[in-house]
Amino acid sequence: MTTLQGKIAVVTGGSSGVGKATVKALISEGVRVTAVARNADRLRALEAEIGDGLTTLAGDASDPALAARVVQELRPDLVVLAAGVTPRMGTLADLDWDAFSEVWNGDVKASFHFIQQALTLPLRPGSTVVVVSSGAAIQGSPLSGGYAGAKRMQWLLAGYAQKLSDAKQLGIRTVAVLPRQFIEGTTIGVRAAAAYGASSGLSAEAVMKRFDAPLDADKVASAILAALRGDVATGVHAIAVTGAGVEPLP
């Protein structure tokens, strides 16, 4: 386990949801954070809320030029890839290919470019990259198009990256974090609960209450910081997060 005090971090998707919660948690640990997000207004609001220790960059995390610029100029010790497209909800029959593949062209593309930059620069030994995936990568998600497959690919990317880091003796660690419940208060969580509730004659609130303990963005951020500190056991490259806690994944 290591202290995060004084380290440099980049958080994509840092203006809302899990990304925002992670930015705030890192700042509270004395980390210098750059939050990357598409929404400039949200980033300005975040700057006003947090103040010292935070810089922001408005841009699309799936843009390879942005990934190269951020990694090469900042050379972060910690990278959290939390940027994500909110998937359109519907059955396979309801979606066209563009809607089905949005998450692949957003979440997966962004993870690919940032991880590739981290390995080819490379980042300093002891650096950590956390990829925020989803429990949908385990159990599927039939009402959100290609979301589950995209999240599985992010999980796989983290594993591929770790094998390459080990083979080249780079000393860079990659960990995938998979929230296994709908995350309360997030856009994706609210929309998914509403869609799955409607498909089974339940309210969104009733869908959320099926879990023994609620999961929010702060709990996911806590799990992310555990991975960044090195609290996750060596050899574990993915963890599942529920309202009840964290467990390693094979």
mmCIF file with all atom_site columns, N, CA, C and O in Angstrom, residues 8-16 18-24 26-27 31-40 42-47 50-51 53-61 66 69-70 74 76 78-80 82-83 114:
data_model
loop_
_atom_site.group_PDB
_atom_site.id
_atom_site.type_symbol
_atom_site.label_atom_id
_atom_site.label_alt_id
_atom_site.label_comp_id
_atom_site.label_asym_id
_atom_site.label_entity_id
_atom_site.label_seq_id
_atom_site.pdbx_PDB_ins_code
_atom_site.Cartn_x
_atom_site.Cartn_y
_atom_site.Cartn_z
_atom_site.occupancy
_atom_site.B_iso_or_equiv
_atom_site.pdbx_formal_charge
_atom_site.auth_seq_id
_atom_site.auth_comp_id
_atom_site.auth_asym_id
_atom_site.auth_atom_id
_atom_site.pdbx_PDB_model_num
ATOM 1   N N  . ILE A 1 8   ? 0.407   12.701 -9.378  1.00 0.00 ? 8   ILE A N  1
ATOM 2   C CA . ILE A 1 8   ? -0.282  13.374 -10.478 1.00 0.00 ? 8   ILE A CA 1
ATOM 3   C C  . ILE A 1 8   ? -1.276  12.384 -11.084 1.00 0.00 ? 8   ILE A C  1
ATOM 4   O O  . ILE A 1 8   ? -0.912  11.256 -11.416 1.00 0.00 ? 8   ILE A O  1
ATOM 5   N N  . ALA A 1 9   ? -2.522  12.819 -11.224 1.00 0.00 ? 9   ALA A N  1
ATOM 6   C CA . ALA A 1 9   ? -3.564  11.929 -11.735 1.00 0.00 ? 9   ALA A CA 1
ATOM 7   C C  . ALA A 1 9   ? -4.309  12.575 -12.900 1.00 0.00 ? 9   ALA A C  1
ATOM 8   O O  . ALA A 1 9   ? -4.471  13.796 -12.956 1.00 0.00 ? 9   ALA A O  1
ATOM 9   N N  . VAL A 1 10  ? -4.780  11.728 -13.795 1.00 0.00 ? 10  VAL A N  1
ATOM 10  C CA . VAL A 1 10  ? -5.698  12.117 -14.859 1.00 0.00 ? 10  VAL A CA 1
ATOM 11  C C  . VAL A 1 10  ? -6.952  11.282 -14.701 1.00 0.00 ? 10  VAL A C  1
ATOM 12  O O  . VAL A 1 10  ? -6.870  10.054 -14.537 1.00 0.00 ? 10  VAL A O  1
ATOM 13  N N  . VAL A 1 11  ? -8.111  11.937 -14.728 1.00 0.00 ? 11  VAL A N  1
ATOM 14  C CA . VAL A 1 11  ? -9.391  11.235 -14.643 1.00 0.00 ? 11  VAL A CA 1
ATOM 15  C C  . VAL A 1 11  ? -10.227 11.630 -15.847 1.00 0.00 ? 11  VAL A C  1
ATOM 16  O O  . VAL A 1 11  ? -10.603 12.797 -15.987 1.00 0.00 ? 11  VAL A O  1
ATOM 17  N N  . THR A 1 12  ? -10.505 10.686 -16.739 1.00 0.00 ? 12  THR A N  1
ATOM 18  C CA . THR A 1 12  ? -11.414 10.985 -17.846 1.00 0.00 ? 12  THR A CA 1
ATOM 19  C C  . THR A 1 12  ? -12.850 10.798 -17.368 1.00 0.00 ? 12  THR A C  1
ATOM 20  O O  . THR A 1 12  ? -13.120 10.010 -16.465 1.00 0.00 ? 12  THR A O  1
ATOM 21  N N  . GLY A 1 13  ? -13.754 11.548 -17.964 1.00 0.00 ? 13  GLY A N  1
ATOM 22  C CA . GLY A 1 13  ? -15.137 11.526 -17.474 1.00 0.00 ? 13  GLY A CA 1
ATOM 23  C C  . GLY A 1 13  ? -15.232 12.139 -16.100 1.00 0.00 ? 13  GLY A C  1
ATOM 24  O O  . GLY A 1 13  ? -16.097 11.772 -15.295 1.00 0.00 ? 13  GLY A O  1
ATOM 25  N N  . GLY A 1 14  ? -14.345 13.110 -15.826 1.00 0.00 ? 14  GLY A N  1
ATOM 26  C CA . GLY A 1 14  ? -14.209 13.630 -14.468 1.00 0.00 ? 14  GLY A CA 1
ATOM 27  C C  . GLY A 1 14  ? -15.220 14.657 -14.031 1.00 0.00 ? 14  GLY A C  1
ATOM 28  O O  . GLY A 1 14  ? -15.147 15.138 -12.899 1.00 0.00 ? 14  GLY A O  1
ATOM 29  N N  . SER A 1 15  ? -16.191 14.993 -14.888 1.00 0.00 ? 15  SER A N  1
ATOM 30  C CA . SER A 1 15  ? -17.134 16.054 -14.519 1.00 0.00 ? 15  SER A CA 1
ATOM 31  C C  . SER A 1 15  ? -18.445 15.546 -13.943 1.00 0.00 ? 15  SER A C  1
ATOM 32  O O  . SER A 1 15  ? -19.282 16.334 -13.494 1.00 0.00 ? 15  SER A O  1
ATOM 33  N N  . SER A 1 16  ? -18.647 14.225 -13.923 1.00 0.00 ? 16  SER A N  1
ATOM 34  C CA . SER A 1 16  ? -19.921 13.700 -13.419 1.00 0.00 ? 16  SER A CA 1
ATOM 35  C C  . SER A 1 16  ? -19.757 12.258 -12.959 1.00 0.00 ? 16  SER A C  1
ATOM 36  O O  . SER A 1 16  ? -18.762 11.596 -13.274 1.00 0.00 ? 16  SER A O  1
ATOM 37  N N  . VAL A 1 18  ? -19.163 8.667  -11.477 1.00 0.00 ? 18  VAL A N  1
ATOM 38  C CA . VAL A 1 18  ? -18.016 8.028  -10.835 1.00 0.00 ? 18  VAL A CA 1
ATOM 39  C C  . VAL A 1 18  ? -16.747 8.842  -11.045 1.00 0.00 ? 18  VAL A C  1
ATOM 40  O O  . VAL A 1 18  ? -15.914 8.958  -10.152 1.00 0.00 ? 18  VAL A O  1
ATOM 41  N N  . GLY A 1 19  ? -16.590 9.416  -12.233 1.00 0.00 ? 19  GLY A N  1
ATOM 42  C CA . GLY A 1 19  ? -15.407 10.228 -12.495 1.00 0.00 ? 19  GLY A CA 1
ATOM 43  C C  . GLY A 1 19  ? -15.299 11.412 -11.563 1.00 0.00 ? 19  GLY A C  1
ATOM 44  O O  . GLY A 1 19  ? -14.229 11.675 -10.988 1.00 0.00 ? 19  GLY A O  1
ATOM 45  N N  . LYS A 1 20  ? -16.389 12.124 -11.381 1.00 0.00 ? 20  LYS A N  1
ATOM 46  C CA . LYS A 1 20  ? -16.394 13.284 -10.478 1.00 0.00 ? 20  LYS A CA 1
ATOM 47  C C  . LYS A 1 20  ? -16.118 12.854 -9.039  1.00 0.00 ? 20  LYS A C  1
ATOM 48  O O  . LYS A 1 20  ? -15.340 13.508 -8.329  1.00 0.00 ? 20  LYS A O  1
ATOM 49  N N  . ALA A 1 21  ? -16.755 11.784 -8.605  1.00 0.00 ? 21  ALA A N  1
ATOM 50  C CA . ALA A 1 21  ? -16.523 11.291 -7.243  1.00 0.00 ? 21  ALA A CA 1
ATOM 51  C C  . ALA A 1 21  ? -15.059 10.911 -7.051  1.00 0.00 ? 21  ALA A C  1
ATOM 52  O O  . ALA A 1 21  ? -14.478 11.140 -5.981  1.00 0.00 ? 21  ALA A O  1
ATOM 53  N N  . THR A 1 22  ? -14.451 10.347 -8.087  1.00 0.00 ? 22  THR A N  1
ATOM 54  C CA . THR A 1 22  ? -13.039 9.961  -8.005  1.00 0.00 ? 22  THR A CA 1
ATOM 55  C C  . THR A 1 22  ? -12.137 11.183 -7.951  1.00 0.00 ? 22  THR A C  1
ATOM 56  O O  . THR A 1 22  ? -11.157 11.215 -7.189  1.00 0.00 ? 22  THR A O  1
ATOM 57  N N  . VAL A 1 23  ? -12.448 12.195 -8.750  1.00 0.00 ? 23  VAL A N  1
ATOM 58  C CA . VAL A 1 23  ? -11.682 13.450 -8.700  1.00 0.00 ? 23  VAL A CA 1
ATOM 59  C C  . VAL A 1 23  ? -11.694 14.020 -7.289  1.00 0.00 ? 23  VAL A C  1
ATOM 60  O O  . VAL A 1 23  ? -10.646 14.371 -6.727  1.00 0.00 ? 23  VAL A O  1
ATOM 61  N N  . LYS A 1 24  ? -12.855 14.100 -6.686  1.00 0.00 ? 24  LYS A N  1
ATOM 62  C CA . LYS A 1 24  ? -12.975 14.675 -5.339  1.00 0.00 ? 24  LYS A CA 1
ATOM 63  C C  . LYS A 1 24  ? -12.233 13.827 -4.304  1.00 0.00 ? 24  LYS A C  1
ATOM 64  O O  . LYS A 1 24  ? -11.575 14.364 -3.408  1.00 0.00 ? 24  LYS A O  1
ATOM 65  N N  . LEU A 1 26  ? -9.612  11.897 -4.852  1.00 0.00 ? 26  LEU A N  1
ATOM 66  C CA . LEU A 1 26  ? -8.174  12.059 -5.070  1.00 0.00 ? 26  LEU A CA 1
ATOM 67  C C  . LEU A 1 26  ? -7.679  13.398 -4.527  1.00 0.00 ? 26  LEU A C  1
ATOM 68  O O  . LEU A 1 26  ? -6.614  13.466 -3.891  1.00 0.00 ? 26  LEU A O  1
ATOM 69  N N  . ILE A 1 27  ? -8.429  14.449 -4.774  1.00 0.00 ? 27  ILE A N  1
ATOM 70  C CA . ILE A 1 27  ? -8.056  15.772 -4.253  1.00 0.00 ? 27  ILE A CA 1
ATOM 71  C C  . ILE A 1 27  ? -7.955  15.734 -2.733  1.00 0.00 ? 27  ILE A C  1
ATOM 72  O O  . ILE A 1 27  ? -7.038  16.302 -2.131  1.00 0.00 ? 27  ILE A O  1
ATOM 73  N N  . VAL A 1 31  ? -3.733  14.643 -4.030  1.00 0.00 ? 31  VAL A N  1
ATOM 74  C CA . VAL A 1 31  ? -3.296  14.356 -5.393  1.00 0.00 ? 31  VAL A CA 1
ATOM 75  C C  . VAL A 1 31  ? -3.576  15.560 -6.282  1.00 0.00 ? 31  VAL A C  1
ATOM 76  O O  . VAL A 1 31  ? -4.600  16.226 -6.140  1.00 0.00 ? 31  VAL A O  1
ATOM 77  N N  . ARG A 1 32  ? -2.684  15.837 -7.223  1.00 0.00 ? 32  ARG A N  1
ATOM 78  C CA . ARG A 1 32  ? -2.909  16.879 -8.225  1.00 0.00 ? 32  ARG A CA 1
ATOM 79  C C  . ARG A 1 32  ? -3.624  16.233 -9.401  1.00 0.00 ? 32  ARG A C  1
ATOM 80  O O  . ARG A 1 32  ? -3.087  15.323 -10.028 1.00 0.00 ? 32  ARG A O  1
ATOM 81  N N  . VAL A 1 33  ? -4.821  16.696 -9.685  1.00 0.00 ? 33  VAL A N  1
ATOM 82  C CA . VAL A 1 33  ? -5.703  16.014 -10.622 1.00 0.00 ? 33  VAL A CA 1
ATOM 83  C C  . VAL A 1 33  ? -6.007  16.883 -11.833 1.00 0.00 ? 33  VAL A C  1
ATOM 84  O O  . VAL A 1 33  ? -6.297  18.079 -11.699 1.00 0.00 ? 33  VAL A O  1
ATOM 85  N N  . THR A 1 34  ? -5.975  16.263 -13.005 1.00 0.00 ? 34  THR A N  1
ATOM 86  C CA . THR A 1 34  ? -6.519  16.864 -14.222 1.00 0.00 ? 34  THR A CA 1
ATOM 87  C C  . THR A 1 34  ? -7.757  16.072 -14.605 1.00 0.00 ? 34  THR A C  1
ATOM 88  O O  . THR A 1 34  ? -7.679  14.860 -14.845 1.00 0.00 ? 34  THR A O  1
ATOM 89  N N  . ALA A 1 35  ? -8.892  16.754 -14.635 1.00 0.00 ? 35  ALA A N  1
ATOM 90  C CA . ALA A 1 35  ? -10.153 16.120 -15.015 1.00 0.00 ? 35  ALA A CA 1
ATOM 91  C C  . ALA A 1 35  ? -10.426 16.417 -16.484 1.00 0.00 ? 35  ALA A C  1
ATOM 92  O O  . ALA A 1 35  ? -10.396 17.570 -16.906 1.00 0.00 ? 35  ALA A O  1
ATOM 93  N N  . VAL A 1 36  ? -10.689 15.374 -17.234 1.00 0.00 ? 36  VAL A N  1
ATOM 94  C CA . VAL A 1 36  ? -10.981 15.494 -18.663 1.00 0.00 ? 36  VAL A CA 1
ATOM 95  C C  . VAL A 1 36  ? -12.440 15.133 -18.888 1.00 0.00 ? 36  VAL A C  1
ATOM 96  O O  . VAL A 1 36  ? -12.920 14.108 -18.395 1.00 0.00 ? 36  VAL A O  1
ATOM 97  N N  . ALA A 1 37  ? -13.161 15.975 -19.637 1.00 0.00 ? 37  ALA A N  1
ATOM 98  C CA . ALA A 1 37  ? -14.562 15.686 -19.940 1.00 0.00 ? 37  ALA A CA 1
ATOM 99  C C  . ALA A 1 37  ? -14.993 16.523 -21.137 1.00 0.00 ? 37  ALA A C  1
ATOM 100 O O  . ALA A 1 37  ? -14.368 17.541 -21.461 1.00 0.00 ? 37  ALA A O  1
ATOM 101 N N  . ARG A 1 38  ? -16.072 16.102 -21.763 1.00 0.00 ? 38  ARG A N  1
ATOM 102 C CA . ARG A 1 38  ? -16.570 16.836 -22.927 1.00 0.00 ? 38  ARG A CA 1
ATOM 103 C C  . ARG A 1 38  ? -17.297 18.119 -22.547 1.00 0.00 ? 38  ARG A C  1
ATOM 104 O O  . ARG A 1 38  ? -17.272 19.091 -23.288 1.00 0.00 ? 38  ARG A O  1
ATOM 105 N N  . ASN A 1 39  ? -17.951 18.114 -21.391 1.00 0.00 ? 39  ASN A N  1
ATOM 106 C CA . ASN A 1 39  ? -18.821 19.229 -21.013 1.00 0.00 ? 39  ASN A CA 1
ATOM 107 C C  . ASN A 1 39  ? -18.026 20.311 -20.284 1.00 0.00 ? 39  ASN A C  1
ATOM 108 O O  . ASN A 1 39  ? -17.692 20.175 -19.106 1.00 0.00 ? 39  ASN A O  1
ATOM 109 N N  . ALA A 1 40  ? -17.737 21.401 -20.983 1.00 0.00 ? 40  ALA A N  1
ATOM 110 C CA . ALA A 1 40  ? -16.925 22.477 -20.410 1.00 0.00 ? 40  ALA A CA 1
ATOM 111 C C  . ALA A 1 40  ? -17.635 23.167 -19.254 1.00 0.00 ? 40  ALA A C  1
ATOM 112 O O  . ALA A 1 40  ? -16.987 23.587 -18.280 1.00 0.00 ? 40  ALA A O  1
ATOM 113 N N  . ARG A 1 42  ? -19.700 21.851 -17.063 1.00 0.00 ? 42  ARG A N  1
ATOM 114 C CA . ARG A 1 42  ? -19.575 21.015 -15.859 1.00 0.00 ? 42  ARG A CA 1
ATOM 115 C C  . ARG A 1 42  ? -18.170 21.086 -15.283 1.00 0.00 ? 42  ARG A C  1
ATOM 116 O O  . ARG A 1 42  ? -17.974 21.076 -14.069 1.00 0.00 ? 42  ARG A O  1
ATOM 117 N N  . LEU A 1 43  ? -17.186 21.165 -16.160 1.00 0.00 ? 43  LEU A N  1
ATOM 118 C CA . LEU A 1 43  ? -15.811 21.273 -15.686 1.00 0.00 ? 43  LEU A CA 1
ATOM 119 C C  . LEU A 1 43  ? -15.588 22.589 -14.952 1.00 0.00 ? 43  LEU A C  1
ATOM 120 O O  . LEU A 1 43  ? -14.912 22.630 -13.916 1.00 0.00 ? 43  LEU A O  1
ATOM 121 N N  . ARG A 1 44  ? -16.144 23.669 -15.470 1.00 0.00 ? 44  ARG A N  1
ATOM 122 C CA . ARG A 1 44  ? -16.011 24.961 -14.780 1.00 0.00 ? 44  ARG A CA 1
ATOM 123 C C  . ARG A 1 44  ? -16.687 24.912 -13.412 1.00 0.00 ? 44  ARG A C  1
ATOM 124 O O  . ARG A 1 44  ? -16.161 25.459 -12.426 1.00 0.00 ? 44  ARG A O  1
ATOM 125 N N  . ALA A 1 45  ? -17.842 24.259 -13.350 1.00 0.00 ? 45  ALA A N  1
ATOM 126 C CA . ALA A 1 45  ? -18.534 24.127 -12.065 1.00 0.00 ? 45  ALA A CA 1
ATOM 127 C C  . ALA A 1 45  ? -17.699 23.297 -11.087 1.00 0.00 ? 45  ALA A C  1
ATOM 128 O O  . ALA A 1 45  ? -17.636 23.597 -9.885  1.00 0.00 ? 45  ALA A O  1
ATOM 129 N N  . LEU A 1 46  ? -17.034 22.273 -11.605 1.00 0.00 ? 46  LEU A N  1
ATOM 130 C CA . LEU A 1 46  ? -16.185 21.433 -10.758 1.00 0.00 ? 46  LEU A CA 1
ATOM 131 C C  . LEU A 1 46  ? -14.991 22.227 -10.243 1.00 0.00 ? 46  LEU A C  1
ATOM 132 O O  . LEU A 1 46  ? -14.617 22.104 -9.069  1.00 0.00 ? 46  LEU A O  1
ATOM 133 N N  . GLU A 1 47  ? -14.403 23.041 -11.092 1.00 0.00 ? 47  GLU A N  1
ATOM 134 C CA . GLU A 1 47  ? -13.283 23.894 -10.667 1.00 0.00 ? 47  GLU A CA 1
ATOM 135 C C  . GLU A 1 47  ? -13.711 24.829 -9.544  1.00 0.00 ? 47  GLU A C  1
ATOM 136 O O  . GLU A 1 47  ? -12.989 25.023 -8.565  1.00 0.00 ? 47  GLU A O  1
ATOM 137 N N  . ILE A 1 50  ? -14.151 22.716 -6.277  1.00 0.00 ? 50  ILE A N  1
ATOM 138 C CA . ILE A 1 50  ? -12.979 22.101 -5.665  1.00 0.00 ? 50  ILE A CA 1
ATOM 139 C C  . ILE A 1 50  ? -11.848 23.091 -5.422  1.00 0.00 ? 50  ILE A C  1
ATOM 140 O O  . ILE A 1 50  ? -11.221 23.105 -4.364  1.00 0.00 ? 50  ILE A O  1
ATOM 141 N N  . GLY A 1 51  ? -11.535 23.901 -6.413  1.00 0.00 ? 51  GLY A N  1
ATOM 142 C CA . GLY A 1 51  ? -10.468 24.887 -6.238  1.00 0.00 ? 51  GLY A CA 1
ATOM 143 C C  . GLY A 1 51  ? -9.085  24.287 -6.395  1.00 0.00 ? 51  GLY A C  1
ATOM 144 O O  . GLY A 1 51  ? -8.789  23.613 -7.384  1.00 0.00 ? 51  GLY A O  1
ATOM 145 N N  . GLY A 1 53  ? -5.621  22.321 -6.519  1.00 0.00 ? 53  GLY A N  1
ATOM 146 C CA . GLY A 1 53  ? -5.269  20.934 -6.781  1.00 0.00 ? 53  GLY A CA 1
ATOM 147 C C  . GLY A 1 53  ? -5.878  20.367 -8.038  1.00 0.00 ? 53  GLY A C  1
ATOM 148 O O  . GLY A 1 53  ? -5.519  19.270 -8.468  1.00 0.00 ? 53  GLY A O  1
ATOM 149 N N  . LEU A 1 54  ? -6.830  21.113 -8.639  1.00 0.00 ? 54  LEU A N  1
ATOM 150 C CA . LEU A 1 54  ? -7.541  20.607 -9.807  1.00 0.00 ? 54  LEU A CA 1
ATOM 151 C C  . LEU A 1 54  ? -7.291  21.480 -11.027 1.00 0.00 ? 54  LEU A C  1
ATOM 152 O O  . LEU A 1 54  ? -7.367  22.704 -10.958 1.00 0.00 ? 54  LEU A O  1
ATOM 153 N N  . THR A 1 55  ? -6.984  20.842 -12.148 1.00 0.00 ? 55  THR A N  1
ATOM 154 C CA . THR A 1 55  ? -7.025  21.484 -13.450 1.00 0.00 ? 55  THR A CA 1
ATOM 155 C C  . THR A 1 55  ? -7.994  20.691 -14.313 1.00 0.00 ? 55  THR A C  1
ATOM 156 O O  . THR A 1 55  ? -8.251  19.505 -14.049 1.00 0.00 ? 55  THR A O  1
ATOM 157 N N  . THR A 1 56  ? -8.528  21.327 -15.347 1.00 0.00 ? 56  THR A N  1
ATOM 158 C CA . THR A 1 56  ? -9.503  20.647 -16.190 1.00 0.00 ? 56  THR A CA 1
ATOM 159 C C  . THR A 1 56  ? -9.137  20.813 -17.655 1.00 0.00 ? 56  THR A C  1
ATOM 160 O O  . THR A 1 56  ? -8.449  21.759 -18.044 1.00 0.00 ? 56  THR A O  1
ATOM 161 N N  . LEU A 1 57  ? -9.628  19.891 -18.442 1.00 0.00 ? 57  LEU A N  1
ATOM 162 C CA . LEU A 1 57  ? -9.404  19.924 -19.879 1.00 0.00 ? 57  LEU A CA 1
ATOM 163 C C  . LEU A 1 57  ? -10.667 19.444 -20.572 1.00 0.00 ? 57  LEU A C  1
ATOM 164 O O  . LEU A 1 57  ? -11.105 18.314 -20.368 1.00 0.00 ? 57  LEU A O  1
ATOM 165 N N  . ALA A 1 58  ? -11.257 20.317 -21.375 1.00 0.00 ? 58  ALA A N  1
ATOM 166 C CA . ALA A 1 58  ? -12.458 19.951 -22.117 1.00 0.00 ? 58  ALA A CA 1
ATOM 167 C C  . ALA A 1 58  ? -12.063 19.261 -23.416 1.00 0.00 ? 58  ALA A C  1
ATOM 168 O O  . ALA A 1 58  ? -11.267 19.784 -24.203 1.00 0.00 ? 58  ALA A O  1
ATOM 169 N N  . GLY A 1 59  ? -12.583 18.084 -23.641 1.00 0.00 ? 59  GLY A N  1
ATOM 170 C CA . GLY A 1 59  ? -12.273 17.343 -24.855 1.00 0.00 ? 59  GLY A CA 1
ATOM 171 C C  . GLY A 1 59  ? -12.855 15.961 -24.822 1.00 0.00 ? 59  GLY A C  1
ATOM 172 O O  . GLY A 1 59  ? -13.352 15.497 -23.788 1.00 0.00 ? 59  GLY A O  1
ATOM 173 N N  . ASP A 1 60  ? -12.802 15.289 -25.958 1.00 0.00 ? 60  ASP A N  1
ATOM 174 C CA . ASP A 1 60  ? -13.337 13.944 -26.111 1.00 0.00 ? 60  ASP A CA 1
ATOM 175 C C  . ASP A 1 60  ? -12.243 12.928 -25.795 1.00 0.00 ? 60  ASP A C  1
ATOM 176 O O  . ASP A 1 60  ? -11.233 12.850 -26.506 1.00 0.00 ? 60  ASP A O  1
ATOM 177 N N  . ALA A 1 61  ? -12.426 12.142 -24.759 1.00 0.00 ? 61  ALA A N  1
ATOM 178 C CA . ALA A 1 61  ? -11.408 11.186 -24.333 1.00 0.00 ? 61  ALA A CA 1
ATOM 179 C C  . ALA A 1 61  ? -11.140 10.108 -25.373 1.00 0.00 ? 61  ALA A C  1
ATOM 180 O O  . ALA A 1 61  ? -10.102 9.448  -25.324 1.00 0.00 ? 61  ALA A O  1
ATOM 181 N N  . LEU A 1 66  ? -5.935  13.692 -28.234 1.00 0.00 ? 66  LEU A N  1
ATOM 182 C CA . LEU A 1 66  ? -6.083  14.171 -26.863 1.00 0.00 ? 66  LEU A CA 1
ATOM 183 C C  . LEU A 1 66  ? -5.406  13.212 -25.888 1.00 0.00 ? 66  LEU A C  1
ATOM 184 O O  . LEU A 1 66  ? -4.709  13.636 -24.961 1.00 0.00 ? 66  LEU A O  1
ATOM 185 N N  . ARG A 1 69  ? -1.689  13.764 -26.074 1.00 0.00 ? 69  ARG A N  1
ATOM 186 C CA . ARG A 1 69  ? -1.302  15.039 -25.450 1.00 0.00 ? 69  ARG A CA 1
ATOM 187 C C  . ARG A 1 69  ? -1.322  14.939 -23.934 1.00 0.00 ? 69  ARG A C  1
ATOM 188 O O  . ARG A 1 69  ? -0.372  15.342 -23.255 1.00 0.00 ? 69  ARG A O  1
ATOM 189 N N  . VAL A 1 70  ? -2.406  14.398 -23.390 1.00 0.00 ? 70  VAL A N  1
ATOM 190 C CA . VAL A 1 70  ? -2.556  14.326 -21.934 1.00 0.00 ? 70  VAL A CA 1
ATOM 191 C C  . VAL A 1 70  ? -1.471  13.462 -21.313 1.00 0.00 ? 70  VAL A C  1
ATOM 192 O O  . VAL A 1 70  ? -0.812  13.854 -20.338 1.00 0.00 ? 70  VAL A O  1
ATOM 193 N N  . LEU A 1 74  ? 1.523   15.439 -19.324 1.00 0.00 ? 74  LEU A N  1
ATOM 194 C CA . LEU A 1 74  ? 1.345   15.376 -17.869 1.00 0.00 ? 74  LEU A CA 1
ATOM 195 C C  . LEU A 1 74  ? 2.144   14.244 -17.230 1.00 0.00 ? 74  LEU A C  1
ATOM 196 O O  . LEU A 1 74  ? 2.510   14.339 -16.056 1.00 0.00 ? 74  LEU A O  1
ATOM 197 N N  . PRO A 1 76  ? 1.272   11.300 -15.984 1.00 0.00 ? 76  PRO A N  1
ATOM 198 C CA . PRO A 1 76  ? 0.650   11.037 -14.679 1.00 0.00 ? 76  PRO A CA 1
ATOM 199 C C  . PRO A 1 76  ? 1.148   9.749  -14.027 1.00 0.00 ? 76  PRO A C  1
ATOM 200 O O  . PRO A 1 76  ? 1.608   8.823  -14.702 1.00 0.00 ? 76  PRO A O  1
ATOM 201 N N  . LEU A 1 78  ? -1.100  8.260  -11.988 1.00 0.00 ? 78  LEU A N  1
ATOM 202 C CA . LEU A 1 78  ? -2.381  7.590  -11.837 1.00 0.00 ? 78  LEU A CA 1
ATOM 203 C C  . LEU A 1 78  ? -3.291  7.998  -12.983 1.00 0.00 ? 78  LEU A C  1
ATOM 204 O O  . LEU A 1 78  ? -3.430  9.186  -13.276 1.00 0.00 ? 78  LEU A O  1
ATOM 205 N N  . VAL A 1 79  ? -3.907  7.025  -13.627 1.00 0.00 ? 79  VAL A N  1
ATOM 206 C CA . VAL A 1 79  ? -4.861  7.298  -14.705 1.00 0.00 ? 79  VAL A CA 1
ATOM 207 C C  . VAL A 1 79  ? -6.145  6.538  -14.401 1.00 0.00 ? 79  VAL A C  1
ATOM 208 O O  . VAL A 1 79  ? -6.117  5.323  -14.179 1.00 0.00 ? 79  VAL A O  1
ATOM 209 N N  . VAL A 1 80  ? -7.256  7.255  -14.383 1.00 0.00 ? 80  VAL A N  1
ATOM 210 C CA . VAL A 1 80  ? -8.564  6.635  -14.156 1.00 0.00 ? 80  VAL A CA 1
ATOM 211 C C  . VAL A 1 80  ? -9.422  6.892  -15.388 1.00 0.00 ? 80  VAL A C  1
ATOM 212 O O  . VAL A 1 80  ? -9.722  8.036  -15.711 1.00 0.00 ? 80  VAL A O  1
ATOM 213 N N  . ALA A 1 82  ? -12.728 6.778  -16.679 1.00 0.00 ? 82  ALA A N  1
ATOM 214 C CA . ALA A 1 82  ? -14.136 6.696  -16.277 1.00 0.00 ? 82  ALA A CA 1
ATOM 215 C C  . ALA A 1 82  ? -15.071 7.328  -17.300 1.00 0.00 ? 82  ALA A C  1
ATOM 216 O O  . ALA A 1 82  ? -16.282 7.371  -17.065 1.00 0.00 ? 82  ALA A O  1
ATOM 217 N N  . ALA A 1 83  ? -14.522 7.824  -18.412 1.00 0.00 ? 83  ALA A N  1
ATOM 218 C CA . ALA A 1 83  ? -15.378 8.434  -19.431 1.00 0.00 ? 83  ALA A CA 1
ATOM 219 C C  . ALA A 1 83  ? -16.294 7.377  -20.024 1.00 0.00 ? 83  ALA A C  1
ATOM 220 O O  . ALA A 1 83  ? -15.862 6.259  -20.314 1.00 0.00 ? 83  ALA A O  1
ATOM 221 N N  . PHE A 1 114 ? -5.799  5.636  -24.348 1.00 0.00 ? 114 PHE A N  1
ATOM 222 C CA . PHE A 1 114 ? -5.085  6.035  -23.132 1.00 0.00 ? 114 PHE A CA 1
ATOM 223 C C  . PHE A 1 114 ? -4.163  4.919  -22.649 1.00 0.00 ? 114 PHE A C  1
ATOM 224 O O  . PHE A 1 114 ? -3.026  5.184  -22.230 1.00 0.00 ? 114 PHE A O  1
#
